[in-house]
Amino acid sequence: MSLSRLFNPRSIAVIGASRNPDKIGHVILRNLVEYGYKGKIYPVNPSANEILGLKAYKSVLEIDDEVDVAIIAIPADKVLEAAEECGRKGVKFLVVITSGFSEAGNEEGEKKLVEVARKYGMRVLGPNIFGYAYTPSRINATFGTKDIAVGGISFLTQSGALGIALMGWTLMEELGMAALVSLGNMSDLDATEISDYLADDENTKVITIYLEGLKPGTGKAFIEKMRRVVARKPVIVIKAGKSTRGSMAAASHTGSLAGSSRIYEAAFKQAGVLEASTVEEMFDWARAFSLLEIPRGDKTVILTNGGGVGVLATDAAEKYNIPLIDPSNELKNKLRKVMPWYGSVRNPIDLTGGALVDNYVKALEILEESDEVDNIILLYCRTAVLDPIELAKTLAEFKKKLSKPIVAGFVGGADVREAIRILNKNGIPTYPSPERAVSSLAAMLEYRRIRSRLGGVA
Ligand code: ACO
């Protein structure tokens, strides 16, 4: 069954929609309502007549309408019966929030849940999850933050608590999300199947996954399926549980096989999945993928007003395998005209600490025109003569004329933070350090290589 109705349901029932505002079932219902889901919402609670102004139903069977998705947030011992009723009702997807299944030794209960679902042709997300969200349909069926920034990043997570925490963090960082899926025990729907669906989702530009481990015996299928996903969309994974103690912690957390880190690294490589080493790095890269088109080539220049950050970026470019071009004499001559005589026209192109907005704009116009350049790393250090916000606003305007991918590293204090915000809002992925900007472009170039290697797989 296609997952389309999970992400674009016509109606959602919340089974266990509590009247108590502090309970999980209530929070999910409230988030659904307040985030603005436009389909029908049916609270199910045998003891209530109305919750949050919506008519409540004693059972899902009482609902006089088709139900595409049922969110289940009642104690584990009641889940099977509710699942049966959903099956009889013709529900298509069960989103089972409830804990107390295989992660807690109740393999039997989880097996039965999947059996019930199979019997009626339903698919199961979970159990043991915080829910899911899909911003294009204004679905926030989670008990995380009420608001979710809209954008092109889809995030699948095997850790619920981390996922919820990252909902707040991505909101603060203004990282725009498409889908957000808590994977939990992956009793039925797993990371590969959801990624496969999202690879064809027009609102998803990049898929990010927090993974603790795969189920035993699914490694080969993971590689094969992920290769087909990666041929269509970039996938970034952060693999937790790489250390010996970490892998034991993962086993008791989600019951997955954390396995040797080398095996996972090899599997990700074969699958063409990009592996980030920290959550911050994963979202840095995801920001770039969500804002930019995949680069057409890898010839790169660094444009800076600070020698130091230029050198740091150069070191990082070498470390991350980004080819920095040696500009031709023709290009150098053009650049000389837009900077002080003591600037540098080599790569990094150093406009010097005296650079003004106009120097940046003119240099960018030349780089945009030049066949020698595919990508631009733009760096800025706070100086007394150049207001970062003025530069950011001008670059945001200039971006409309720019066809080449540009990533930026802006270094400085509070006003630089604001400039970074403006740039990110206007489609230029911008970071508070040169290395993070370089690393993000490097991830895109790596994906470009992977995709051309996998070409035709999809
Ligand atoms: N159908 C519909 N509603 C029912 C049913 C039923 N069969 N049975 C009970 N209800 C109602 C209850 O009456 C109650 O509503 P009320 O408060 O208005 O009376 C509501 O459903 C909830 O039932 P409770 O028995 O109060 O259950 P509670 O909310 O305490 O717990 C829960 C349910 C949250 C699913 C719990 O069992 C659980 O699993 N918690 C963990 C969830 C979790 O953490 N998931 C992983 C997320 S990831 C992470 O790390 C955070």
Coordinates of N, CA and C and ligand atoms in Angstrom, one line a residue, residues 14-20 23-26 44-48 51 57-60 72-76 78-79 81-82 85 96-101 103 127-131 143 158-162 164 182 184 253, ligand 1:
V14 N -8.1 10.1 16.9 CA -7.1 10.0 18.0 C -7.8 9.1 19.1
I15 N -7.3 7.9 19.2 CA -7.8 7.0 20.2 C -7.1 7.1 21.5
G16 N -7.8 7.6 22.5 CA -7.1 7.9 23.8 C -6.9 9.4 23.9
A17 N -7.8 10.2 23.2 CA -7.8 11.6 23.3 C -8.3 12.0 24.7
S18 N -7.4 12.2 25.6 CA -7.7 12.4 27.0 C -8.3 13.8 27.2
R19 N -9.2 13.9 28.2 CA -9.7 15.2 28.6 C -8.7 16.0 29.4
N20 N -7.7 15.3 29.9 CA -6.7 15.9 30.8 C -5.6 16.6 29.9
K23 N -2.1 15.0 29.5 CA -1.9 13.6 29.0 C -1.5 13.6 27.5
I24 N -0.8 12.6 27.2 CA -0.2 12.5 25.8 C -1.3 12.6 24.7
G25 N -2.4 11.8 24.9 CA -3.5 11.8 23.9 C -4.1 13.1 23.7
H26 N -4.2 13.9 24.8 CA -4.7 15.2 24.7 C -3.8 16.2 23.9
V44 N -11.4 9.9 20.1 CA -12.1 8.7 20.6 C -11.8 8.5 22.0
N45 N -12.8 8.5 22.9 CA -12.6 8.4 24.3 C -14.0 7.9 24.9
P46 N -14.0 6.7 25.5 CA -15.3 6.2 25.9 C -16.0 7.0 27.0
S47 N -15.2 7.9 27.7 CA -15.7 8.6 28.8 C -16.0 10.1 28.5
A48 N -15.9 10.5 27.3 CA -16.1 11.9 27.0 C -17.1 12.1 25.9
I51 N -14.2 17.0 23.3 CA -12.8 17.4 23.7 C -12.3 18.5 22.8
Y57 N -16.0 10.3 20.3 CA -16.7 9.0 20.0 C -16.3 8.0 21.0
K58 N -17.2 7.1 21.4 CA -17.0 6.0 22.3 C -16.0 5.0 21.8
S59 N -16.1 4.8 20.4 CA -15.3 3.9 19.8 C -15.1 4.3 18.3
V60 N -14.0 3.9 17.7 CA -13.7 4.3 16.3 C -14.9 3.7 15.4
I72 N -3.0 5.9 18.2 CA -3.4 5.2 19.4 C -2.5 5.6 20.5
A73 N -3.2 6.1 21.6 CA -2.5 6.6 22.8 C -3.2 6.1 24.0
I74 N -3.4 4.8 24.1 CA -4.0 4.2 25.3 C -3.0 3.1 25.8
P75 N -3.2 2.7 27.1 CA -2.2 1.8 27.6 C -2.1 0.5 26.8
A76 N -0.9 -0.1 26.9 CA -0.6 -1.3 26.0 C -1.6 -2.4 26.1
K78 N -4.6 -2.3 26.2 CA -5.9 -2.0 25.5 C -5.7 -1.9 24.0
V79 N -4.4 -1.9 23.6 CA -4.1 -1.5 22.2 C -4.6 -2.5 21.2
E81 N -7.2 -4.6 21.3 CA -8.6 -4.5 21.0 C -9.0 -3.2 20.2
A82 N -8.3 -2.1 20.5 CA -8.5 -0.9 19.7 C -8.1 -1.2 18.2
E85 N -10.7 -3.1 16.4 CA -11.8 -2.2 16.0 C -11.4 -1.3 14.8
V96 N 1.0 4.0 16.4 CA 0.8 3.5 17.8 C 1.9 4.2 18.7
I97 N 1.4 5.1 19.5 CA 2.3 5.9 20.4 C 2.7 5.0 21.6
T98 N 1.9 4.1 22.0 CA 2.0 3.4 23.3 C 3.4 2.6 23.4
S99 N 4.0 2.7 24.6 CA 5.2 2.0 24.9 C 4.7 0.7 25.6
G100 N 5.7 -0.2 25.8 CA 5.4 -1.5 26.5 C 5.3 -2.7 25.5
F101 N 6.0 -2.6 24.4 CA 6.0 -3.7 23.5 C 7.4 -4.3 23.4
E103 N 10.3 -3.3 23.0 CA 11.4 -2.6 23.7 C 11.4 -2.9 25.2
P127 N 5.1 0.4 17.4 CA 4.7 1.3 18.5 C 5.9 2.0 19.2
N128 N 5.6 2.6 20.3 CA 6.7 3.3 21.1 C 7.2 4.5 20.4
I129 N 6.3 5.4 19.9 CA 6.7 6.5 19.2 C 6.1 7.8 19.7
F130 N 6.7 9.0 19.3 CA 6.0 10.2 19.7 C 5.1 10.8 18.6
G131 N 4.9 10.0 17.5 CA 4.0 10.4 16.5 C 4.6 10.8 15.2
F143 N 3.4 14.6 20.3 CA 3.3 15.3 21.5 C 4.6 16.2 21.8
Q158 N 14.8 7.1 15.3 CA 14.5 5.9 16.1 C 14.5 6.3 17.6
S159 N 14.9 7.5 17.9 CA 14.8 8.0 19.3 C 13.7 9.0 19.4
G160 N 12.7 8.7 20.3 CA 11.6 9.6 20.5 C 12.0 10.8 21.2
A161 N 12.7 10.7 22.4 CA 13.0 11.8 23.2 C 13.9 12.8 22.4
L162 N 14.9 12.2 21.7 CA 15.7 13.1 20.9 C 14.9 13.8 19.8
I164 N 11.8 14.6 19.8 CA 10.9 15.7 20.4 C 11.8 16.9 20.8
S182 N 8.6 9.5 13.9 CA 9.2 8.8 14.9 C 9.0 7.3 14.6
G184 N 10.3 4.5 16.3 CA 10.1 3.5 17.4 C 10.6 2.1 17.1
H253 N 17.4 0.2 24.3 CA 16.5 1.3 24.1 C 15.5 1.0 23.0
Ligands
ACO1 N1 -10.3 3.9 23.6 C1 -10.2 5.2 23.6 N2 -9.9 5.9 24.7 C2 -9.6 5.2 25.8 C3 -9.6 3.8 25.8 C4 -10.0 3.1 24.6 N3 -10.1 1.8 24.5 N4 -9.3 3.4 27.1 C5 -9.0 4.5 27.8 N5 -9.2 5.6 27.0 C6 -9.0 7.0 27.4 C7 -8.9 7.2 28.9 O1 -10.1 7.3 29.5 C8 -8.1 8.5 28.9 O2 -8.9 9.6 28.8 P1 -9.3 10.5 30.1 O3 -8.0 11.0 30.6 O4 -10.2 11.6 29.5 O5 -10.0 9.6 31.0 C9 -7.2 8.4 27.7 O6 -7.8 7.4 26.9 C10 -5.8 7.9 28.1 O7 -5.8 6.7 28.8 P2 -5.0 6.5 30.2 O8 -5.4 5.2 30.7 O9 -5.2 7.7 31.0 O10 -3.6 6.4 29.6 P3 -2.3 7.4 29.8 O11 -2.6 8.7 29.1 O12 -1.9 7.5 31.2 O13 -1.2 6.5 29.0 C11 0.0 6.2 27.0 C12 -1.4 6.2 27.7 C13 0.5 7.6 27.0 C14 -0.2 5.7 25.6 C15 1.0 5.3 27.9 O14 0.4 4.0 28.0 C16 2.3 5.2 27.2 O15 2.6 4.3 26.5 N6 3.2 6.2 27.5 C17 4.5 6.2 26.8 C18 4.4 6.9 25.5 C19 5.7 7.1 24.9 O16 6.6 7.6 25.6 N7 5.9 6.7 23.6 C20 7.2 6.7 23.0 C21 7.5 8.1 22.6 S1 9.1 8.3 22.4 C22 9.8 9.1 23.7 O17 10.8 8.7 24.0 C23 9.1 10.1 24.4

